[in-house]
mmCIF file with all atom_site columns, C-alpha atoms and ligand atoms in Angstrom:
data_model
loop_
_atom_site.group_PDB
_atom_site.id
_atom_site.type_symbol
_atom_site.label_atom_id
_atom_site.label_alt_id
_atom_site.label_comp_id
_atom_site.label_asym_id
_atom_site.label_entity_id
_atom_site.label_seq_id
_atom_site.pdbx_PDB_ins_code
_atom_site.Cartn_x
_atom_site.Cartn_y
_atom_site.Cartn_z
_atom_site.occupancy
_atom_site.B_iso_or_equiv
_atom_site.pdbx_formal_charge
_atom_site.auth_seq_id
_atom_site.auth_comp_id
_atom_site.auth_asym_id
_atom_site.auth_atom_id
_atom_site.pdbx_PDB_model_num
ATOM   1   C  CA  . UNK A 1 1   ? -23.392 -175.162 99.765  1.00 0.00 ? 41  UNK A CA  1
ATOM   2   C  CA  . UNK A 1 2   ? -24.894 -178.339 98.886  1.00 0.00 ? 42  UNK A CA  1
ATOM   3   C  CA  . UNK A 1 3   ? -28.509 -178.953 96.804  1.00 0.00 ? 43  UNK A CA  1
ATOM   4   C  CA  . UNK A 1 4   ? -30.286 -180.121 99.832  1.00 0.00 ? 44  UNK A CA  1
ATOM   5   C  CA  . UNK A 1 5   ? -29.613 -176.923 101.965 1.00 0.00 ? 45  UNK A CA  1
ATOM   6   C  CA  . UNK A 1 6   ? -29.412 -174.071 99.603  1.00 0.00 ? 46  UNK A CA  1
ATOM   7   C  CA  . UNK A 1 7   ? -33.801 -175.722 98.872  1.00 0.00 ? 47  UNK A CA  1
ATOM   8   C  CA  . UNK A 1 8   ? -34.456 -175.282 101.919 1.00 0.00 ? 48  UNK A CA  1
ATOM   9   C  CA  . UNK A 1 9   ? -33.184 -171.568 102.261 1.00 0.00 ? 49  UNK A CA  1
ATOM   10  C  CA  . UNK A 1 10  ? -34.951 -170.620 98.832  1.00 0.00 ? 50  UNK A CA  1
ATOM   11  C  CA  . UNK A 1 11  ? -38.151 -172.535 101.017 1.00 0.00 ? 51  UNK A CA  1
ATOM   12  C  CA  . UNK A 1 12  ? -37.832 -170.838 104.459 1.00 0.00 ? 52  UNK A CA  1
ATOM   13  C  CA  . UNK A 1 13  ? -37.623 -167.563 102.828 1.00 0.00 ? 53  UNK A CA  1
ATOM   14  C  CA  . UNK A 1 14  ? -41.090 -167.387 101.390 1.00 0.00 ? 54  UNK A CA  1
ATOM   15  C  CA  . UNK A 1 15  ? -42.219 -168.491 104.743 1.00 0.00 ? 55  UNK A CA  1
ATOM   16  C  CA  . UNK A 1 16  ? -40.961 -166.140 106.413 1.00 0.00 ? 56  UNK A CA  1
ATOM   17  C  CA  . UNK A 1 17  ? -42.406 -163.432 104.789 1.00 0.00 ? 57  UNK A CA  1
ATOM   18  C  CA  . UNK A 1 18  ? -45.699 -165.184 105.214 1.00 0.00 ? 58  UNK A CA  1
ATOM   19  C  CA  . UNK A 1 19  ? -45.380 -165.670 109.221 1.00 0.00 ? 59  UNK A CA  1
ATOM   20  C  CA  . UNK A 1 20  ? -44.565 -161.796 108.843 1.00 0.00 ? 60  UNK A CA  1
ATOM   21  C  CA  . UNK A 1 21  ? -48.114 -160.889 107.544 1.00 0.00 ? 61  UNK A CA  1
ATOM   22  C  CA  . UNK A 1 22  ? -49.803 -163.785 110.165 1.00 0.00 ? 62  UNK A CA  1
ATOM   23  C  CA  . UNK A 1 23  ? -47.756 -161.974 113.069 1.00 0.00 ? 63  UNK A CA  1
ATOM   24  C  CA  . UNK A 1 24  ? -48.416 -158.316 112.207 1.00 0.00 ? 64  UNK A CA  1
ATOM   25  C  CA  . UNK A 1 25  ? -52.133 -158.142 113.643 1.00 0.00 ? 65  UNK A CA  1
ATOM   26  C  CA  . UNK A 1 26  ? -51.023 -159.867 116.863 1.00 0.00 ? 66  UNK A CA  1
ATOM   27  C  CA  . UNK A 1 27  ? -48.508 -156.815 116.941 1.00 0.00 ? 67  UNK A CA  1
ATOM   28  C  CA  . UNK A 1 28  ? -51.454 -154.743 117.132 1.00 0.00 ? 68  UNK A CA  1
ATOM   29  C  CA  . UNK A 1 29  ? -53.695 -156.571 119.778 1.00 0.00 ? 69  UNK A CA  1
ATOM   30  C  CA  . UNK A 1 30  ? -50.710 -156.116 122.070 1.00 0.00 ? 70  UNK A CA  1
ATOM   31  C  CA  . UNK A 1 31  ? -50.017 -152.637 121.623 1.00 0.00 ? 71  UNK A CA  1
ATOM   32  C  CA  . UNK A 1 32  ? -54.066 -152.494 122.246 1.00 0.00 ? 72  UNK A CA  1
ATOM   33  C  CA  . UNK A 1 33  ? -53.053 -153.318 125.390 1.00 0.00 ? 73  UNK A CA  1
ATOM   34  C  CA  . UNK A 1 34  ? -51.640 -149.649 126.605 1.00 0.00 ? 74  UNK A CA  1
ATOM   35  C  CA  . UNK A 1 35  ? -54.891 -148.479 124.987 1.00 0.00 ? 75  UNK A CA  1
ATOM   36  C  CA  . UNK A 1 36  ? -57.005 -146.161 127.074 1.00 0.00 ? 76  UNK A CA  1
ATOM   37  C  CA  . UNK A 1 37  ? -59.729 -148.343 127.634 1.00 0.00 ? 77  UNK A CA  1
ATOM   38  C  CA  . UNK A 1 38  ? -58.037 -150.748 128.569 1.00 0.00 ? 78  UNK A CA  1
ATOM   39  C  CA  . UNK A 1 39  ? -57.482 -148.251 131.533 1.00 0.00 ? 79  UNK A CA  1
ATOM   40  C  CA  . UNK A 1 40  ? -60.945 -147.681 132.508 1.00 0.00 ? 80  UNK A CA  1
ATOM   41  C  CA  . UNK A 1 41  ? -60.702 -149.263 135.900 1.00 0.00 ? 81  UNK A CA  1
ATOM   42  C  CA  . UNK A 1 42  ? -63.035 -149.579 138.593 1.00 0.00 ? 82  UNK A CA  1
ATOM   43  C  CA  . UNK A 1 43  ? -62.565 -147.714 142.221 1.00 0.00 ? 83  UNK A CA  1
ATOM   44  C  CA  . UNK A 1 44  ? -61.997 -151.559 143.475 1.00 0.00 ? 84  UNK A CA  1
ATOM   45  C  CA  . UNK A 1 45  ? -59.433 -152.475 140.683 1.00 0.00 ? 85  UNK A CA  1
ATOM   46  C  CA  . UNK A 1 46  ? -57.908 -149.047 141.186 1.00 0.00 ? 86  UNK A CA  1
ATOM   47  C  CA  . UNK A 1 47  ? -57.732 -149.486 144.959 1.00 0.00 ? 87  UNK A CA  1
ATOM   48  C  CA  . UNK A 1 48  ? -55.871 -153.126 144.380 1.00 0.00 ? 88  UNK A CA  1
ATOM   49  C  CA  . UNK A 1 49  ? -53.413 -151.684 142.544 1.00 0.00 ? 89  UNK A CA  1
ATOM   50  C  CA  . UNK A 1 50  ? -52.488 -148.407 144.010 1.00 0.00 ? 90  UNK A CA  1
ATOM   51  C  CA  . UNK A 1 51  ? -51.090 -147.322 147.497 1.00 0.00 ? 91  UNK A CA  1
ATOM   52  C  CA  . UNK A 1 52  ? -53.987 -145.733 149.657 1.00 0.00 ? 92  UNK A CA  1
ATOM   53  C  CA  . UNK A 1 53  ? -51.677 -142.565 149.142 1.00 0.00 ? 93  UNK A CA  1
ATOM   54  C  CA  . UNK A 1 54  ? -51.185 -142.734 145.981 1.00 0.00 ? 94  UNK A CA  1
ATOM   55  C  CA  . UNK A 1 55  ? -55.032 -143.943 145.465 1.00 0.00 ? 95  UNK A CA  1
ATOM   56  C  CA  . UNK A 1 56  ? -55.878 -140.441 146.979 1.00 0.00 ? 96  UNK A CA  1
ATOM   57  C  CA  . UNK A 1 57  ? -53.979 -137.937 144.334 1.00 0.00 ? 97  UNK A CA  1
ATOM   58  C  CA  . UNK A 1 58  ? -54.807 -140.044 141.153 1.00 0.00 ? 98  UNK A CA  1
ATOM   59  C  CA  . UNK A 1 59  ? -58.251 -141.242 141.929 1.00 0.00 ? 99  UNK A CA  1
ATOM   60  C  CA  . UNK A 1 60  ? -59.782 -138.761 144.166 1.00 0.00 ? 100 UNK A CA  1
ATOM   61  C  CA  . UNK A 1 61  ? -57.748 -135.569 142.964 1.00 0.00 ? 101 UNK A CA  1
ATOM   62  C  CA  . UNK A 1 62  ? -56.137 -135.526 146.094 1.00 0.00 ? 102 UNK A CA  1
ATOM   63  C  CA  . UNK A 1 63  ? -52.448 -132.951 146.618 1.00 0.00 ? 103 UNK A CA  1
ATOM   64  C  CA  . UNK A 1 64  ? -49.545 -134.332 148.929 1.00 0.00 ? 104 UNK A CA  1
ATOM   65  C  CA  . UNK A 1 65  ? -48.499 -132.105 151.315 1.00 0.00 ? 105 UNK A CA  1
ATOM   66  C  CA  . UNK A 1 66  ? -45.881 -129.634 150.443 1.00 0.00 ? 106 UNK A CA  1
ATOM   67  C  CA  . UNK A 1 67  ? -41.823 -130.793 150.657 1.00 0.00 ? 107 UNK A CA  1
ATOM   68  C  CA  . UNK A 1 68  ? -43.064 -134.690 151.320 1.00 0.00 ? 108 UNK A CA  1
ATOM   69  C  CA  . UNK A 1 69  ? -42.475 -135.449 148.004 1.00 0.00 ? 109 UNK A CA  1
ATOM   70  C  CA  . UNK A 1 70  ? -38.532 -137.157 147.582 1.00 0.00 ? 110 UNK A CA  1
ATOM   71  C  CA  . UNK A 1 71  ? -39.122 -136.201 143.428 1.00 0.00 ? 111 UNK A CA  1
ATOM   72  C  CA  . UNK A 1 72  ? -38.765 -132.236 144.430 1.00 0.00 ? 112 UNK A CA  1
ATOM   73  C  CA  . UNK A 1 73  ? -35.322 -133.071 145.087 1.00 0.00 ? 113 UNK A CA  1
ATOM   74  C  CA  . UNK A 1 74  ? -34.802 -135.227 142.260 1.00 0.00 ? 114 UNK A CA  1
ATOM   75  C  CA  . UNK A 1 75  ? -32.347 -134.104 139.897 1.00 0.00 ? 115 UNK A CA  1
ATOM   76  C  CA  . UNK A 1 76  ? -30.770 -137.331 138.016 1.00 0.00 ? 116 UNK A CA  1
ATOM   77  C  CA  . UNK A 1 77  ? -31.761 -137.823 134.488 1.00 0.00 ? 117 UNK A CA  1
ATOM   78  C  CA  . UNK A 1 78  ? -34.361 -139.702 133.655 1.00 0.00 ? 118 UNK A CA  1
ATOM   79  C  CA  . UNK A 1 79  ? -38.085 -139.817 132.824 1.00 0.00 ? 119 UNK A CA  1
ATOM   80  C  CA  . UNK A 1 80  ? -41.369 -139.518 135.080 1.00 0.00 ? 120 UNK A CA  1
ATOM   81  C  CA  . UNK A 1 81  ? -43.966 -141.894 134.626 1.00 0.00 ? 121 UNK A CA  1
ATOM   82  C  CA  . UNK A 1 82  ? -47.786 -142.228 135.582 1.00 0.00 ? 122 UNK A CA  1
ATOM   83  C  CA  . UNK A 1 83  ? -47.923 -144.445 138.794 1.00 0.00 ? 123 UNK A CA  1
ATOM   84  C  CA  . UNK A 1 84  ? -51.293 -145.214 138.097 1.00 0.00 ? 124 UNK A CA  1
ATOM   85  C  CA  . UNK A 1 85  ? -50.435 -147.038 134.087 1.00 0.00 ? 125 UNK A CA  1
ATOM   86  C  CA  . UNK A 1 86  ? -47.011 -145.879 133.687 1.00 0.00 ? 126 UNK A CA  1
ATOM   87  C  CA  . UNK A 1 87  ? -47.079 -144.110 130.969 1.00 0.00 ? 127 UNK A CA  1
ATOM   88  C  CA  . UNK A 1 88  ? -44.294 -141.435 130.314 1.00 0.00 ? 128 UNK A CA  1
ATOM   89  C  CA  . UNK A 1 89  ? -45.151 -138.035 131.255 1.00 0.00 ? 129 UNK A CA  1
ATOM   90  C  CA  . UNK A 1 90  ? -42.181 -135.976 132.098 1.00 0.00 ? 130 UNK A CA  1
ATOM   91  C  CA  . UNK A 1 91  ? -38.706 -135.860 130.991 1.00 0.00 ? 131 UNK A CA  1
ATOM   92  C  CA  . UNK A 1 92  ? -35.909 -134.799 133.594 1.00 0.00 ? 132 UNK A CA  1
ATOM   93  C  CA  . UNK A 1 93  ? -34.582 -131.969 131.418 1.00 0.00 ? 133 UNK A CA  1
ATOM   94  C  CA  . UNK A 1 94  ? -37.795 -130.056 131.886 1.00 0.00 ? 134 UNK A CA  1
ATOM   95  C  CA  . UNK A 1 95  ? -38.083 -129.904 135.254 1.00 0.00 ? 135 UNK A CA  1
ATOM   96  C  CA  . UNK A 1 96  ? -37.147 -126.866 137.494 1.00 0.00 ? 136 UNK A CA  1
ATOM   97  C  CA  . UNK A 1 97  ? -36.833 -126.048 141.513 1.00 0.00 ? 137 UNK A CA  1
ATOM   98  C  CA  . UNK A 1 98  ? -40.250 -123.543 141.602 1.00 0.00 ? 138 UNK A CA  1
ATOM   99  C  CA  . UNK A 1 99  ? -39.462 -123.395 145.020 1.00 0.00 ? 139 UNK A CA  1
ATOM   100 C  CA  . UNK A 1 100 ? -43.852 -124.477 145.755 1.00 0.00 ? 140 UNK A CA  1
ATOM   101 C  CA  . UNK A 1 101 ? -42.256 -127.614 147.324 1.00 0.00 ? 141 UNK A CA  1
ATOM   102 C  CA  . UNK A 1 102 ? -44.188 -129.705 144.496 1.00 0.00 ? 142 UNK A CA  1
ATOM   103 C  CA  . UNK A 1 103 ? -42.305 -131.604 141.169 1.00 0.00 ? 143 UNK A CA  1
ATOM   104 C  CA  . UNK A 1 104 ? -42.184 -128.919 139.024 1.00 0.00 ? 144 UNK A CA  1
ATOM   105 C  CA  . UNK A 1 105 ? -42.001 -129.329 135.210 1.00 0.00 ? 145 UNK A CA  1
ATOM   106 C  CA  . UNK A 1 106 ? -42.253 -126.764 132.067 1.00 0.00 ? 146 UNK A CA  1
ATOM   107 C  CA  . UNK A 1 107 ? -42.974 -129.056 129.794 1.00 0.00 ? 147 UNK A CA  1
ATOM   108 C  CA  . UNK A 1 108 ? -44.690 -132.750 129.575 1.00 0.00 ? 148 UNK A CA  1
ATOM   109 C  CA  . UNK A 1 109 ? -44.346 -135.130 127.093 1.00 0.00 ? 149 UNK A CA  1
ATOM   110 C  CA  . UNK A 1 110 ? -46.626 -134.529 123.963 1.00 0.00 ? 150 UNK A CA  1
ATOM   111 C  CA  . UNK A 1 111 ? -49.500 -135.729 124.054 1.00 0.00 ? 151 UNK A CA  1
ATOM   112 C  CA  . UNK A 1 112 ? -49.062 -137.518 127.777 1.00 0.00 ? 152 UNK A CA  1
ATOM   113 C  CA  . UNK A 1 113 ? -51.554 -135.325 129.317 1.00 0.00 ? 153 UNK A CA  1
ATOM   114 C  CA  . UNK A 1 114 ? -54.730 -133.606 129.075 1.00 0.00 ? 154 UNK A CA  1
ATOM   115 C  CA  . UNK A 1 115 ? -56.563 -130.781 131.487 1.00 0.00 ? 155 UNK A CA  1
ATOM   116 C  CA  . UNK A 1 116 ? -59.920 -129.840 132.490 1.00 0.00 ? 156 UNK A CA  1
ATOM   117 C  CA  . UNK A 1 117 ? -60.797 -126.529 134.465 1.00 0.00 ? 157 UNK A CA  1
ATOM   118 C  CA  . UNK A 1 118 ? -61.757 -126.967 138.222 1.00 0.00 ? 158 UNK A CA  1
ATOM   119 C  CA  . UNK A 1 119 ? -63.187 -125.284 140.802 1.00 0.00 ? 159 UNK A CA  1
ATOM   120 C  CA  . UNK A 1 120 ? -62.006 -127.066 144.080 1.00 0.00 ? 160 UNK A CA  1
ATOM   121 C  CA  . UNK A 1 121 ? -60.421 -123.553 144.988 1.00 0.00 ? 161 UNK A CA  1
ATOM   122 C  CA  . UNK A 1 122 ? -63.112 -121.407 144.243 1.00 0.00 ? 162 UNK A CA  1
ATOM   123 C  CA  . UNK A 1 123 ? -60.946 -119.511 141.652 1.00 0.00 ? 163 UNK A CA  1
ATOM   124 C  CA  . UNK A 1 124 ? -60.696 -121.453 138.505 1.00 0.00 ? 164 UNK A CA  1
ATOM   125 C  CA  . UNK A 1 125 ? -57.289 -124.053 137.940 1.00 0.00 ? 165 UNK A CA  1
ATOM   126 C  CA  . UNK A 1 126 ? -56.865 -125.820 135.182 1.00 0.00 ? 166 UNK A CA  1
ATOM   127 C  CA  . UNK A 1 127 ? -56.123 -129.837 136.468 1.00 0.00 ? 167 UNK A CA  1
ATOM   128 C  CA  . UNK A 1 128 ? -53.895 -132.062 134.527 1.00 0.00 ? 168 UNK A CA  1
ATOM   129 C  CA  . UNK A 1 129 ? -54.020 -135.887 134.083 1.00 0.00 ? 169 UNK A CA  1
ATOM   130 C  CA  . UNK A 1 130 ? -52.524 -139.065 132.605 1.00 0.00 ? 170 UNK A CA  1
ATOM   131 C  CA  . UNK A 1 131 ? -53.791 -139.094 128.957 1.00 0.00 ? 171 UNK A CA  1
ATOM   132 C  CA  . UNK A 1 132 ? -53.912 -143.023 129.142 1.00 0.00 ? 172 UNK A CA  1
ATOM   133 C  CA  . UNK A 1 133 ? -55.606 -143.744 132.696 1.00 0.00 ? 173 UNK A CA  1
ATOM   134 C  CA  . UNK A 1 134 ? -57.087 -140.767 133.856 1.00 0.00 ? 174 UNK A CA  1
ATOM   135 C  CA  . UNK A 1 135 ? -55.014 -140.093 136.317 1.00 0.00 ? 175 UNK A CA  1
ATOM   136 C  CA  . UNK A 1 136 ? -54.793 -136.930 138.256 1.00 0.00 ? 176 UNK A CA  1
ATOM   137 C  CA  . UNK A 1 137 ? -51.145 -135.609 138.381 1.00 0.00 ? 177 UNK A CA  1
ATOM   138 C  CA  . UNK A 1 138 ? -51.402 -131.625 139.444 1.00 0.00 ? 178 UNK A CA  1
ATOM   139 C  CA  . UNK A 1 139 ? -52.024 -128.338 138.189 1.00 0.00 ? 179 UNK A CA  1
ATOM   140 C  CA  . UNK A 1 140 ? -50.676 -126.509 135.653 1.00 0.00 ? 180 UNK A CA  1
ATOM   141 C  CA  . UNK A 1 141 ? -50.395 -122.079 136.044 1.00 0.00 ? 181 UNK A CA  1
ATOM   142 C  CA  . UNK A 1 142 ? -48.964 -119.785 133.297 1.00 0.00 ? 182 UNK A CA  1
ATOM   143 C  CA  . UNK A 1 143 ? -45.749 -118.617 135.408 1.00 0.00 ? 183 UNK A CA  1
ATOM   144 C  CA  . UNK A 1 144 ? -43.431 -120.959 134.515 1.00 0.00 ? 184 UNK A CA  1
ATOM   145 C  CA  . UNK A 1 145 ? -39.847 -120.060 133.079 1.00 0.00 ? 185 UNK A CA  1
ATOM   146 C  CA  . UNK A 1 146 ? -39.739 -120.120 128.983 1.00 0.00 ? 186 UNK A CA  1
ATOM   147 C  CA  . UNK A 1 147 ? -39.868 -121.474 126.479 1.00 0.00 ? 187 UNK A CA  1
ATOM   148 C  CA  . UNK A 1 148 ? -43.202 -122.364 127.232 1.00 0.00 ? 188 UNK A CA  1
ATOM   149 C  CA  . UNK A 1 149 ? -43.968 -119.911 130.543 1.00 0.00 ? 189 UNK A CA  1
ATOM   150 C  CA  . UNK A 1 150 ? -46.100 -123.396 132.297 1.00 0.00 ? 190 UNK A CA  1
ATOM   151 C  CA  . UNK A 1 151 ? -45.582 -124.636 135.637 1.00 0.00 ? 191 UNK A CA  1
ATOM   152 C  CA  . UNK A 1 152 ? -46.864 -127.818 135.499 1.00 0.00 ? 192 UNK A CA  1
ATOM   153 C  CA  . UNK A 1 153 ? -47.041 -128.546 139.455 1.00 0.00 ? 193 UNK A CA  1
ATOM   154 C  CA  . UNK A 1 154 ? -47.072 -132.002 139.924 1.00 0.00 ? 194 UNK A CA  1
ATOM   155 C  CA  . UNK A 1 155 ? -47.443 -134.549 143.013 1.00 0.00 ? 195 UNK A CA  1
ATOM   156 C  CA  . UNK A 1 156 ? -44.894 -136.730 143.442 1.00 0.00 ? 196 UNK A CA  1
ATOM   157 C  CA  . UNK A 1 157 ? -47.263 -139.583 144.403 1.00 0.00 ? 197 UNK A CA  1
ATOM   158 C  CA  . UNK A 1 158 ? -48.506 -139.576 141.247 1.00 0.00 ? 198 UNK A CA  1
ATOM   159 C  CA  . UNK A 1 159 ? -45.364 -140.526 139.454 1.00 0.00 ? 199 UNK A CA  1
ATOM   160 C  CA  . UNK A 1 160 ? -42.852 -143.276 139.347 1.00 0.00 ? 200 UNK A CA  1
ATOM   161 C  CA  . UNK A 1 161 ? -38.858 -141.777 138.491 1.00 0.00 ? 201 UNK A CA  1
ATOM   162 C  CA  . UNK A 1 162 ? -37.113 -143.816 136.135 1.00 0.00 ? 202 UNK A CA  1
ATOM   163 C  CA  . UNK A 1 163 ? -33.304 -143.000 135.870 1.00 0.00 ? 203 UNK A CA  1
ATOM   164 C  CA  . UNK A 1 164 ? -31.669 -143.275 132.721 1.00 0.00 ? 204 UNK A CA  1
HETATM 165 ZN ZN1 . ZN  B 2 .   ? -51.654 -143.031 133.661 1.00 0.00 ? 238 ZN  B ZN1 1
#
């Protein structure tokens, strides 16, 4: 190796390292990005974005019909994402034929969704959604098959299938 270019190594090397800590808080703005509020939509931006179908179960807590759903038959593997922000929610080897004629999971990704108690059906359900956007995905009822005993009961409008 000659003078010239073995200086300019022992040079680049420092700056590298430097660049590192200058590009390490842009890292962290983009990652921001994904961040829930960057979620917090309105009804018009929502609308924009979404099918009118889709629009319906995320937005308005809307449920597909029974059966209409192509994801009830779905059995490659792969992983179920929010349509609304895409986050991942479901992974293929958790999810089971119930036989309700909904996507049928027992198990979602940690931390990928959170519930709230409702009362659309008089008797008490505990509704599940995106943790990112908000989203509503389904329902989820304590007979489910172990390990966990959940049926998390899921419209298929509300997700996007991504085979592996
Ligand atoms: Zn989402």
């Amino acid at each position: 190796m000659n003078q010239f270019l073995s200086r300019r190594i022992f040079i680049l090397i420092p700056t590298m390292s430097i660049l590192k800590v200058i590009f390490r808080p842009m890292q962290a703005l983009a990652s921001s990005i994904n961040s829930k509020e960057e979620w917090n939509l309105s009804n018009d931006e929502w609308k924009s974005r979404l099918s009118p179908e889709s629009y319906y179960i995320l937005r308005d807590e809307g449920t597909e019909r029974a059966f209409s759903s192509k994801l009830n038959n779905e059995k490659r593997k792969g992983v179920f994402h929010c349509a609304g922000c895409d986050l991942a929610l479901f992974l293929s080897e958790k999810k089971y034929d119930s036989g309700t004629g909904w996507p049928s999971f027992w198990d979602a990704i940690q931390g990928s969704v959170e519930t709230k108690v409702d009362f659309k059906l008089i008797v008490p359900r505990t509704e599940y959604h995106c943790s990112r956007c908000g989203g509503h995905q389904g329902h989820v009822f304590n007979d489910g098959p172990q390990p966990t005993g959940k049926r998390y009961c899921n419209n298929g409008l509300a997700l996007r299938f991504v085979p592996e």
